[in-house]
């Protein structure tokens, strides 16, 4: 290792929260086996993280795509996917590092959104179409809402965020990317997501549940060990919240409608276990095969093997440092 690399590692090493790392070490060695050491290597090395750019179809930015190409950026998703609208343009490059962010300027639309490319997989799995009624149940900070609007123009788009601060963040994101006339189709609310199914039963064609979860990437760098410990203790309660959000989403769906559930954790308790609980407790819900999408992006992402056909888990690895991202798709076949 070069001196510079050592210095960088030393700097980063101080920032890793040991109490979280030890907790993950136990859990993920058991759940992921050999794959965990490679994943841990990426999660604890921020200098190898990559960022993708989702271009905004509503802003005019001549020259941006050729400038990205000059810097080694290429389309992040292959054209052979089951669902990839022409207006949906995302770029990434193998080299780590991030493109400069654009500041929020009232009245001016941003040209691109910086993100982890894996966070677009739930949107591509949702397959939103023009004119559909779509609900983004836990929408802040707004990246997936913006991505849905790059794919389609819903008849009605409901973006919900219960948390007050995050809700303001969501509003600012939507404002930064979406032109005035389209805002009429968008409703931003601060409802408890667990109640939306009862408030608006069988109203939506598509629902995205990007659930609150243990955010493995950011938790590893918790600055406050006490807060980290508290988070780890409360972690068990998350799966109950996720189940309630999913149940609400099922109620909010029209028969024939589909939902996508996603998290940015590796934790089986918050992923497959929650989905299995819903499949076992809601007779009117069926799994939807998303293995075609997984196969289509298998060069770009690394997946945990042995998953069911209706789910996938993106594992970060060097050179493909995307994820963690769990995605599952379900369909409502009839009224309860």
mmCIF file of C-alpha atoms in Angstrom:
data_model
loop_
_atom_site.group_PDB
_atom_site.id
_atom_site.type_symbol
_atom_site.label_atom_id
_atom_site.label_comp_id
_atom_site.label_asym_id
_atom_site.label_seq_id
_atom_site.Cartn_x
_atom_site.Cartn_y
_atom_site.Cartn_z
ATOM 1 C CA UNK A 1 0.000 0.000 0.000
ATOM 2 C CA UNK A 2 1.346 3.441 -0.903
ATOM 3 C CA UNK A 3 1.937 6.105 1.785
ATOM 4 C CA UNK A 4 -0.982 8.140 0.431
ATOM 5 C CA UNK A 5 -3.307 5.139 0.557
ATOM 6 C CA UNK A 6 -2.175 4.466 4.161
ATOM 7 C CA UNK A 7 -2.828 8.068 5.099
ATOM 8 C CA UNK A 8 -6.280 7.940 3.520
ATOM 9 C CA UNK A 9 -7.033 4.667 5.282
ATOM 10 C CA UNK A 10 -5.901 6.077 8.631
ATOM 11 C CA UNK A 11 -8.178 9.053 8.171
ATOM 12 C CA UNK A 12 -11.134 6.869 7.293
ATOM 13 C CA UNK A 13 -10.396 4.241 9.932
ATOM 14 C CA UNK A 14 -10.979 6.789 12.674
ATOM 15 C CA UNK A 15 -14.416 7.503 11.329
ATOM 16 C CA UNK A 16 -15.702 3.924 11.301
ATOM 17 C CA UNK A 17 -17.998 3.233 14.229
ATOM 18 C CA UNK A 18 -16.608 0.073 15.849
ATOM 19 C CA UNK A 19 -19.786 -0.800 17.749
ATOM 20 C CA UNK A 20 -21.728 -0.907 14.461
ATOM 21 C CA UNK A 21 -18.982 -2.795 12.630
ATOM 22 C CA UNK A 22 -18.866 -5.466 15.357
ATOM 23 C CA UNK A 23 -22.648 -5.844 15.245
ATOM 24 C CA UNK A 24 -22.622 -6.179 11.426
ATOM 25 C CA UNK A 25 -19.649 -8.553 11.607
ATOM 26 C CA UNK A 26 -21.654 -11.061 13.668
ATOM 27 C CA UNK A 27 -24.919 -10.755 11.754
ATOM 28 C CA UNK A 28 -23.622 -10.588 8.194
ATOM 29 C CA UNK A 29 -20.985 -13.292 8.574
ATOM 30 C CA UNK A 30 -23.876 -15.576 9.506
ATOM 31 C CA UNK A 31 -26.217 -14.320 6.750
ATOM 32 C CA UNK A 32 -23.865 -13.717 3.815
ATOM 33 C CA UNK A 33 -21.023 -16.159 4.489
ATOM 34 C CA UNK A 34 -17.919 -15.579 2.351
ATOM 35 C CA UNK A 35 -19.495 -12.620 0.546
ATOM 36 C CA UNK A 36 -19.428 -10.476 3.720
ATOM 37 C CA UNK A 37 -15.662 -9.852 3.740
ATOM 38 C CA UNK A 38 -15.799 -8.417 0.193
ATOM 39 C CA UNK A 39 -18.839 -6.306 1.051
ATOM 40 C CA UNK A 40 -17.226 -5.074 4.293
ATOM 41 C CA UNK A 41 -14.120 -4.111 2.343
ATOM 42 C CA UNK A 42 -16.190 -1.737 0.163
ATOM 43 C CA UNK A 43 -18.501 -0.404 2.881
ATOM 44 C CA UNK A 44 -15.548 0.604 5.078
ATOM 45 C CA UNK A 45 -13.583 2.200 2.191
ATOM 46 C CA UNK A 46 -15.427 5.354 1.078
ATOM 47 C CA UNK A 47 -12.629 6.253 -1.334
ATOM 48 C CA UNK A 48 -13.699 3.352 -3.578
ATOM 49 C CA UNK A 49 -17.394 4.338 -3.640
ATOM 50 C CA UNK A 50 -18.866 5.260 -7.011
ATOM 51 C CA UNK A 51 -21.624 7.703 -7.899
ATOM 52 C CA UNK A 52 -23.960 7.726 -10.860
ATOM 53 C CA UNK A 53 -25.763 10.638 -12.505
ATOM 54 C CA UNK A 54 -29.435 10.468 -13.389
ATOM 55 C CA UNK A 55 -30.073 13.112 -16.054
ATOM 56 C CA UNK A 56 -33.135 15.324 -15.779
ATOM 57 C CA UNK A 57 -35.268 15.069 -18.925
ATOM 58 C CA UNK A 58 -37.011 18.359 -18.030
ATOM 59 C CA UNK A 59 -33.877 20.528 -18.125
ATOM 60 C CA UNK A 60 -31.948 21.593 -21.215
ATOM 61 C CA UNK A 61 -28.260 20.871 -20.748
ATOM 62 C CA UNK A 62 -26.591 20.765 -24.162
ATOM 63 C CA UNK A 63 -23.140 19.233 -24.055
ATOM 64 C CA UNK A 64 -23.605 17.442 -20.719
ATOM 65 C CA UNK A 65 -23.687 13.961 -22.228
ATOM 66 C CA UNK A 66 -20.618 14.514 -24.417
ATOM 67 C CA UNK A 67 -18.776 16.035 -21.448
ATOM 68 C CA UNK A 68 -19.645 12.943 -19.371
ATOM 69 C CA UNK A 69 -18.427 10.663 -22.170
ATOM 70 C CA UNK A 70 -15.106 12.541 -22.248
ATOM 71 C CA UNK A 71 -14.709 11.862 -18.523
ATOM 72 C CA UNK A 72 -15.247 8.132 -18.946
ATOM 73 C CA UNK A 73 -18.946 7.986 -18.070
ATOM 74 C CA UNK A 74 -21.115 5.451 -19.882
ATOM 75 C CA UNK A 75 -24.825 4.524 -19.730
ATOM 76 C CA UNK A 76 -25.280 2.729 -16.398
ATOM 77 C CA UNK A 77 -28.031 0.382 -17.610
ATOM 78 C CA UNK A 78 -27.918 -1.848 -20.703
ATOM 79 C CA UNK A 79 -30.610 -1.324 -23.312
ATOM 80 C CA UNK A 80 -31.750 -4.962 -23.111
ATOM 81 C CA UNK A 81 -33.755 -4.510 -19.896
ATOM 82 C CA UNK A 82 -37.453 -5.521 -19.754
ATOM 83 C CA UNK A 83 -38.286 -1.885 -18.869
ATOM 84 C CA UNK A 84 -36.034 1.051 -19.729
ATOM 85 C CA UNK A 85 -37.848 4.136 -21.079
ATOM 86 C CA UNK A 86 -35.913 6.173 -23.657
ATOM 87 C CA UNK A 87 -36.124 9.337 -21.521
ATOM 88 C CA UNK A 88 -34.459 7.532 -18.598
ATOM 89 C CA UNK A 89 -30.741 8.340 -18.875
ATOM 90 C CA UNK A 90 -28.259 7.388 -16.198
ATOM 91 C CA UNK A 91 -24.456 7.483 -16.435
ATOM 92 C CA UNK A 92 -21.714 5.937 -14.342
ATOM 93 C CA UNK A 93 -18.020 5.111 -14.625
ATOM 94 C CA UNK A 94 -15.861 2.408 -13.051
ATOM 95 C CA UNK A 95 -13.553 4.984 -11.407
ATOM 96 C CA UNK A 96 -14.559 6.027 -7.893
ATOM 97 C CA UNK A 97 -15.276 9.641 -6.962
ATOM 98 C CA UNK A 98 -18.239 11.869 -7.546
ATOM 99 C CA UNK A 99 -19.259 14.457 -10.108
ATOM 100 C CA UNK A 100 -19.750 17.968 -8.637
ATOM 101 C CA UNK A 101 -23.210 18.472 -7.121
ATOM 102 C CA UNK A 102 -25.473 21.296 -8.315
ATOM 103 C CA UNK A 103 -26.778 23.773 -5.766
ATOM 104 C CA UNK A 104 -30.510 24.383 -5.331
ATOM 105 C CA UNK A 105 -31.485 27.611 -7.132
ATOM 106 C CA UNK A 106 -35.142 28.631 -6.888
ATOM 107 C CA UNK A 107 -36.696 28.855 -10.351
ATOM 108 C CA UNK A 108 -33.909 26.875 -12.040
ATOM 109 C CA UNK A 109 -34.102 23.151 -12.767
ATOM 110 C CA UNK A 110 -31.124 20.951 -12.000
ATOM 111 C CA UNK A 111 -29.573 18.943 -14.853
ATOM 112 C CA UNK A 112 -28.779 15.763 -12.930
ATOM 113 C CA UNK A 113 -29.236 13.899 -9.642
ATOM 114 C CA UNK A 114 -26.237 12.170 -8.017
ATOM 115 C CA UNK A 115 -26.997 8.739 -6.587
ATOM 116 C CA UNK A 116 -26.016 5.146 -5.954
ATOM 117 C CA UNK A 117 -26.938 3.408 -9.244
ATOM 118 C CA UNK A 118 -28.503 0.473 -7.338
ATOM 119 C CA UNK A 119 -31.160 2.826 -5.940
ATOM 120 C CA UNK A 120 -32.676 3.017 -9.443
ATOM 121 C CA UNK A 121 -33.410 -0.720 -9.572
ATOM 122 C CA UNK A 122 -36.623 -0.375 -7.481
ATOM 123 C CA UNK A 123 -37.830 2.284 -9.964
ATOM 124 C CA UNK A 124 -37.069 0.080 -12.972
ATOM 125 C CA UNK A 125 -38.802 -2.840 -11.222
ATOM 126 C CA UNK A 126 -41.905 -0.674 -10.600
ATOM 127 C CA UNK A 127 -42.409 -0.149 -14.373
ATOM 128 C CA UNK A 128 -44.555 3.004 -14.043
ATOM 129 C CA UNK A 129 -46.506 3.884 -17.195
ATOM 130 C CA UNK A 130 -48.013 7.168 -18.423
ATOM 131 C CA UNK A 131 -51.393 7.933 -16.899
ATOM 132 C CA UNK A 132 -51.122 5.524 -13.951
ATOM 133 C CA UNK A 133 -51.840 6.560 -10.356
ATOM 134 C CA UNK A 134 -48.580 6.123 -8.474
ATOM 135 C CA UNK A 135 -47.717 6.359 -4.768
ATOM 136 C CA UNK A 136 -44.202 6.780 -3.370
ATOM 137 C CA UNK A 137 -44.984 5.933 0.264
ATOM 138 C CA UNK A 138 -41.690 6.935 1.972
ATOM 139 C CA UNK A 139 -40.440 9.388 -0.617
ATOM 140 C CA UNK A 140 -37.721 11.567 0.982
ATOM 141 C CA UNK A 141 -35.131 12.666 -0.003
ATOM 142 C CA UNK A 142 -36.853 12.366 -3.393
ATOM 143 C CA UNK A 143 -34.390 10.631 -5.713
ATOM 144 C CA UNK A 144 -36.722 7.753 -6.533
ATOM 145 C CA UNK A 145 -39.688 10.146 -7.047
ATOM 146 C CA UNK A 146 -37.570 12.130 -9.514
ATOM 147 C CA UNK A 147 -36.519 8.871 -11.217
ATOM 148 C CA UNK A 148 -40.152 7.717 -11.566
ATOM 149 C CA UNK A 149 -40.920 11.015 -13.313
ATOM 150 C CA UNK A 150 -38.007 10.417 -15.710
ATOM 151 C CA UNK A 151 -39.715 7.135 -16.676
ATOM 152 C CA UNK A 152 -43.351 8.158 -17.029
ATOM 153 C CA UNK A 153 -45.902 10.896 -16.607
ATOM 154 C CA UNK A 154 -48.378 9.516 -14.039
ATOM 155 C CA UNK A 155 -52.018 10.558 -14.076
ATOM 156 C CA UNK A 156 -51.613 11.304 -10.392
ATOM 157 C CA UNK A 157 -48.372 11.063 -8.404
ATOM 158 C CA UNK A 158 -48.539 11.034 -4.616
ATOM 159 C CA UNK A 159 -45.212 11.536 -2.799
ATOM 160 C CA UNK A 160 -45.495 10.994 0.931
ATOM 161 C CA UNK A 161 -42.991 11.602 3.741
ATOM 162 C CA UNK A 162 -43.983 11.449 7.397
ATOM 163 C CA UNK A 163 -40.878 13.094 8.854
ATOM 164 C CA UNK A 164 -41.123 16.881 8.907
ATOM 165 C CA UNK A 165 -37.510 17.723 8.068
ATOM 166 C CA UNK A 166 -37.228 15.048 5.397
ATOM 167 C CA UNK A 167 -40.532 16.207 3.915
ATOM 168 C CA UNK A 168 -39.075 19.683 3.323
ATOM 169 C CA UNK A 169 -36.063 18.045 1.696
ATOM 170 C CA UNK A 170 -38.429 16.075 -0.569
ATOM 171 C CA UNK A 171 -40.288 19.260 -1.581
ATOM 172 C CA UNK A 172 -37.026 20.981 -2.469
ATOM 173 C CA UNK A 173 -35.860 17.995 -4.529
ATOM 174 C CA UNK A 174 -39.104 17.843 -6.529
ATOM 175 C CA UNK A 175 -38.983 21.637 -7.036
ATOM 176 C CA UNK A 176 -35.379 21.371 -8.306
ATOM 177 C CA UNK A 177 -36.179 18.782 -10.977
ATOM 178 C CA UNK A 178 -39.791 19.097 -12.056
ATOM 179 C CA UNK A 179 -41.228 21.981 -14.138
ATOM 180 C CA UNK A 180 -44.220 24.005 -12.885
ATOM 181 C CA UNK A 181 -46.917 22.566 -15.208
ATOM 182 C CA UNK A 182 -46.105 18.996 -14.097
ATOM 183 C CA UNK A 183 -46.349 19.945 -10.428
ATOM 184 C CA UNK A 184 -50.145 19.882 -10.833
ATOM 185 C CA UNK A 185 -49.988 16.087 -11.122
ATOM 186 C CA UNK A 186 -47.930 15.758 -7.943
ATOM 187 C CA UNK A 187 -49.262 15.710 -4.413
ATOM 188 C CA UNK A 188 -46.758 15.934 -1.559
ATOM 189 C CA UNK A 189 -48.111 14.855 1.843
ATOM 190 C CA UNK A 190 -46.829 14.279 5.385
ATOM 191 C CA UNK A 191 -49.096 11.374 6.349
ATOM 192 C CA UNK A 192 -48.226 8.361 8.458
ATOM 193 C CA UNK A 193 -47.582 5.819 5.699
ATOM 194 C CA UNK A 194 -49.150 3.078 7.828
ATOM 195 C CA UNK A 195 -52.532 4.805 7.455
ATOM 196 C CA UNK A 196 -52.571 5.636 3.739
ATOM 197 C CA UNK A 197 -54.070 2.246 2.832
ATOM 198 C CA UNK A 198 -57.098 2.989 5.023
ATOM 199 C CA UNK A 199 -57.322 6.612 3.858
ATOM 200 C CA UNK A 200 -57.129 5.761 0.145
ATOM 201 C CA UNK A 201 -58.033 2.103 -0.335
ATOM 202 C CA UNK A 202 -57.560 0.570 -3.797
ATOM 203 C CA UNK A 203 -56.631 3.896 -5.350
ATOM 204 C CA UNK A 204 -53.182 3.269 -6.883
ATOM 205 C CA UNK A 205 -51.900 1.243 -9.829
ATOM 206 C CA UNK A 206 -48.306 1.224 -8.562
ATOM 207 C CA UNK A 207 -46.841 1.743 -5.089
ATOM 208 C CA UNK A 208 -43.181 2.093 -4.150
ATOM 209 C CA UNK A 209 -42.296 1.329 -0.522
ATOM 210 C CA UNK A 210 -38.680 2.452 -0.106
ATOM 211 C CA UNK A 211 -38.878 1.698 3.584
ATOM 212 C CA UNK A 212 -37.022 3.260 6.518
ATOM 213 C CA UNK A 213 -34.271 0.739 7.310
ATOM 214 C CA UNK A 214 -30.888 0.234 8.919
ATOM 215 C CA UNK A 215 -28.840 2.213 6.424
ATOM 216 C CA UNK A 216 -25.720 0.026 6.517
ATOM 217 C CA UNK A 217 -23.489 2.475 4.645
ATOM 218 C CA UNK A 218 -24.191 5.500 6.828
ATOM 219 C CA UNK A 219 -24.572 3.621 10.134
ATOM 220 C CA UNK A 220 -20.979 2.372 9.806
ATOM 221 C CA UNK A 221 -19.850 5.993 9.999
ATOM 222 C CA UNK A 222 -22.029 7.106 12.928
ATOM 223 C CA UNK A 223 -20.142 9.937 14.634
ATOM 224 C CA UNK A 224 -21.847 9.324 17.971
ATOM 225 C CA UNK A 225 -21.272 5.821 19.462
ATOM 226 C CA UNK A 226 -24.134 6.280 21.970
ATOM 227 C CA UNK A 227 -26.581 7.115 19.197
ATOM 228 C CA UNK A 228 -25.239 4.166 17.186
ATOM 229 C CA UNK A 229 -25.858 1.833 20.126
ATOM 230 C CA UNK A 230 -29.408 3.147 20.491
ATOM 231 C CA UNK A 231 -30.023 2.611 16.763
ATOM 232 C CA UNK A 232 -28.767 -0.963 16.992
ATOM 233 C CA UNK A 233 -31.065 -1.634 19.955
ATOM 234 C CA UNK A 234 -34.077 -0.187 18.119
ATOM 235 C CA UNK A 235 -33.186 -2.053 14.942
ATOM 236 C CA UNK A 236 -35.444 -4.991 15.814
ATOM 237 C CA UNK A 237 -38.480 -2.688 15.733
ATOM 238 C CA UNK A 238 -37.850 -1.669 12.120
ATOM 239 C CA UNK A 239 -39.159 -4.895 10.610
ATOM 240 C CA UNK A 240 -42.499 -4.373 12.360
ATOM 241 C CA UNK A 241 -42.754 -0.835 10.921
ATOM 242 C CA UNK A 242 -41.779 -2.128 7.466
ATOM 243 C CA UNK A 243 -44.457 -4.832 7.639
ATOM 244 C CA UNK A 244 -47.110 -2.238 8.608
ATOM 245 C CA UNK A 245 -46.048 0.047 5.743
ATOM 246 C CA UNK A 246 -46.259 -2.861 3.318
ATOM 247 C CA UNK A 247 -49.696 -3.857 4.572
ATOM 248 C CA UNK A 248 -50.846 -0.267 4.079
ATOM 249 C CA UNK A 249 -49.390 -0.285 0.538
ATOM 250 C CA UNK A 250 -51.300 -3.489 -0.288
ATOM 251 C CA UNK A 251 -54.567 -1.864 0.869
ATOM 252 C CA UNK A 252 -53.806 1.241 -1.215
ATOM 253 C CA UNK A 253 -53.338 -0.850 -4.390
ATOM 254 C CA UNK A 254 -56.087 -1.560 -6.883
ATOM 255 C CA UNK A 255 -56.580 -5.248 -7.695
ATOM 256 C CA UNK A 256 -54.132 -5.950 -10.522
ATOM 257 C CA UNK A 257 -51.786 -3.248 -9.245
ATOM 258 C CA UNK A 258 -48.213 -3.957 -8.169
ATOM 259 C CA UNK A 259 -45.832 -2.760 -5.496
ATOM 260 C CA UNK A 260 -42.078 -2.679 -5.117
ATOM 261 C CA UNK A 261 -40.452 -2.888 -1.700
ATOM 262 C CA UNK A 262 -36.851 -1.722 -1.255
ATOM 263 C CA UNK A 263 -34.283 -1.066 1.468
ATOM 264 C CA UNK A 264 -30.597 -0.126 1.548
ATOM 265 C CA UNK A 265 -29.674 -2.744 4.153
ATOM 266 C CA UNK A 266 -28.255 -6.265 3.856
ATOM 267 C CA UNK A 267 -30.326 -7.414 6.833
ATOM 268 C CA UNK A 268 -32.503 -10.459 6.106
ATOM 269 C CA UNK A 269 -34.884 -9.480 8.956
ATOM 270 C CA UNK A 270 -35.732 -6.259 7.088
ATOM 271 C CA UNK A 271 -35.743 -7.807 3.616
ATOM 272 C CA UNK A 272 -36.820 -11.367 2.760
ATOM 273 C CA UNK A 273 -38.360 -11.947 6.195
ATOM 274 C CA UNK A 274 -40.693 -8.938 5.862
ATOM 275 C CA UNK A 275 -41.727 -9.958 2.336
ATOM 276 C CA UNK A 276 -42.359 -13.564 3.421
ATOM 277 C CA UNK A 277 -44.499 -12.304 6.293
ATOM 278 C CA UNK A 278 -46.639 -10.271 3.869
ATOM 279 C CA UNK A 279 -46.945 -13.187 1.418
ATOM 280 C CA UNK A 280 -48.009 -15.475 4.262
ATOM 281 C CA UNK A 281 -50.475 -13.043 5.823
ATOM 282 C CA UNK A 282 -52.071 -11.416 2.736
ATOM 283 C CA UNK A 283 -53.807 -14.050 0.629
ATOM 284 C CA UNK A 284 -54.478 -11.537 -2.155
ATOM 285 C CA UNK A 285 -50.781 -10.837 -2.841
ATOM 286 C CA UNK A 286 -48.547 -12.769 -5.237
ATOM 287 C CA UNK A 287 -44.792 -12.535 -5.893
ATOM 288 C CA UNK A 288 -43.728 -11.096 -9.266
ATOM 289 C CA UNK A 289 -40.677 -12.509 -11.052
ATOM 290 C CA UNK A 290 -37.947 -9.842 -11.460
ATOM 291 C CA UNK A 291 -35.158 -12.237 -12.457
ATOM 292 C CA UNK A 292 -35.269 -10.866 -16.034
ATOM 293 C CA UNK A 293 -34.210 -7.444 -14.768
ATOM 294 C CA UNK A 294 -31.547 -9.002 -12.538
ATOM 295 C CA UNK A 295 -30.109 -10.958 -15.487
ATOM 296 C CA UNK A 296 -30.182 -7.827 -17.645
ATOM 297 C CA UNK A 297 -27.967 -5.882 -15.217
ATOM 298 C CA UNK A 298 -25.759 -8.758 -14.054
ATOM 299 C CA UNK A 299 -22.668 -7.159 -15.646
ATOM 300 C CA UNK A 300 -23.252 -3.885 -13.807
ATOM 301 C CA UNK A 301 -24.231 -5.211 -10.362
ATOM 302 C CA UNK A 302 -23.268 -8.076 -8.071
ATOM 303 C CA UNK A 303 -26.200 -9.971 -6.537
ATOM 304 C CA UNK A 304 -26.418 -12.319 -3.591
ATOM 305 C CA UNK A 305 -27.006 -15.807 -4.973
ATOM 306 C CA UNK A 306 -29.816 -18.053 -3.802
ATOM 307 C CA UNK A 307 -32.539 -15.391 -3.700
ATOM 308 C CA UNK A 308 -36.147 -16.056 -4.809
ATOM 309 C CA UNK A 309 -37.267 -14.921 -8.288
ATOM 310 C CA UNK A 310 -39.320 -12.022 -6.897
ATOM 311 C CA UNK A 311 -36.369 -10.464 -5.036
ATOM 312 C CA UNK A 312 -32.743 -9.416 -5.387
ATOM 313 C CA UNK A 313 -30.002 -8.068 -3.136
ATOM 314 C CA UNK A 314 -27.209 -5.927 -4.589
ATOM 315 C CA UNK A 315 -23.863 -6.536 -2.871
ATOM 316 C CA UNK A 316 -21.209 -3.804 -3.154
ATOM 317 C CA UNK A 317 -17.846 -4.960 -4.472
ATOM 318 C CA UNK A 318 -14.714 -3.205 -5.767
ATOM 319 C CA UNK A 319 -15.306 -1.667 -9.196
ATOM 320 C CA UNK A 320 -19.057 -2.225 -8.775
ATOM 321 C CA UNK A 321 -19.461 -0.488 -5.441
ATOM 322 C CA UNK A 322 -23.245 -0.157 -5.762
ATOM 323 C CA UNK A 323 -25.657 -1.129 -3.015
ATOM 324 C CA UNK A 324 -26.574 -2.531 -0.596
ATOM 325 C CA UNK A 325 -30.034 -2.513 -2.176
ATOM 326 C CA UNK A 326 -32.802 -5.031 -1.645
ATOM 327 C CA UNK A 327 -35.699 -5.067 -4.124
ATOM 328 C CA UNK A 328 -38.844 -7.234 -4.124
ATOM 329 C CA UNK A 329 -41.964 -7.015 -6.287
ATOM 330 C CA UNK A 330 -45.500 -8.120 -5.411
ATOM 331 C CA UNK A 331 -48.879 -7.973 -7.150
ATOM 332 C CA UNK A 332 -52.341 -7.594 -5.664
ATOM 333 C CA UNK A 333 -54.589 -10.130 -7.363
ATOM 334 C CA UNK A 334 -57.929 -9.247 -5.761
ATOM 335 C CA UNK A 335 -59.629 -7.231 -3.063
ATOM 336 C CA UNK A 336 -58.999 -8.604 0.424
#
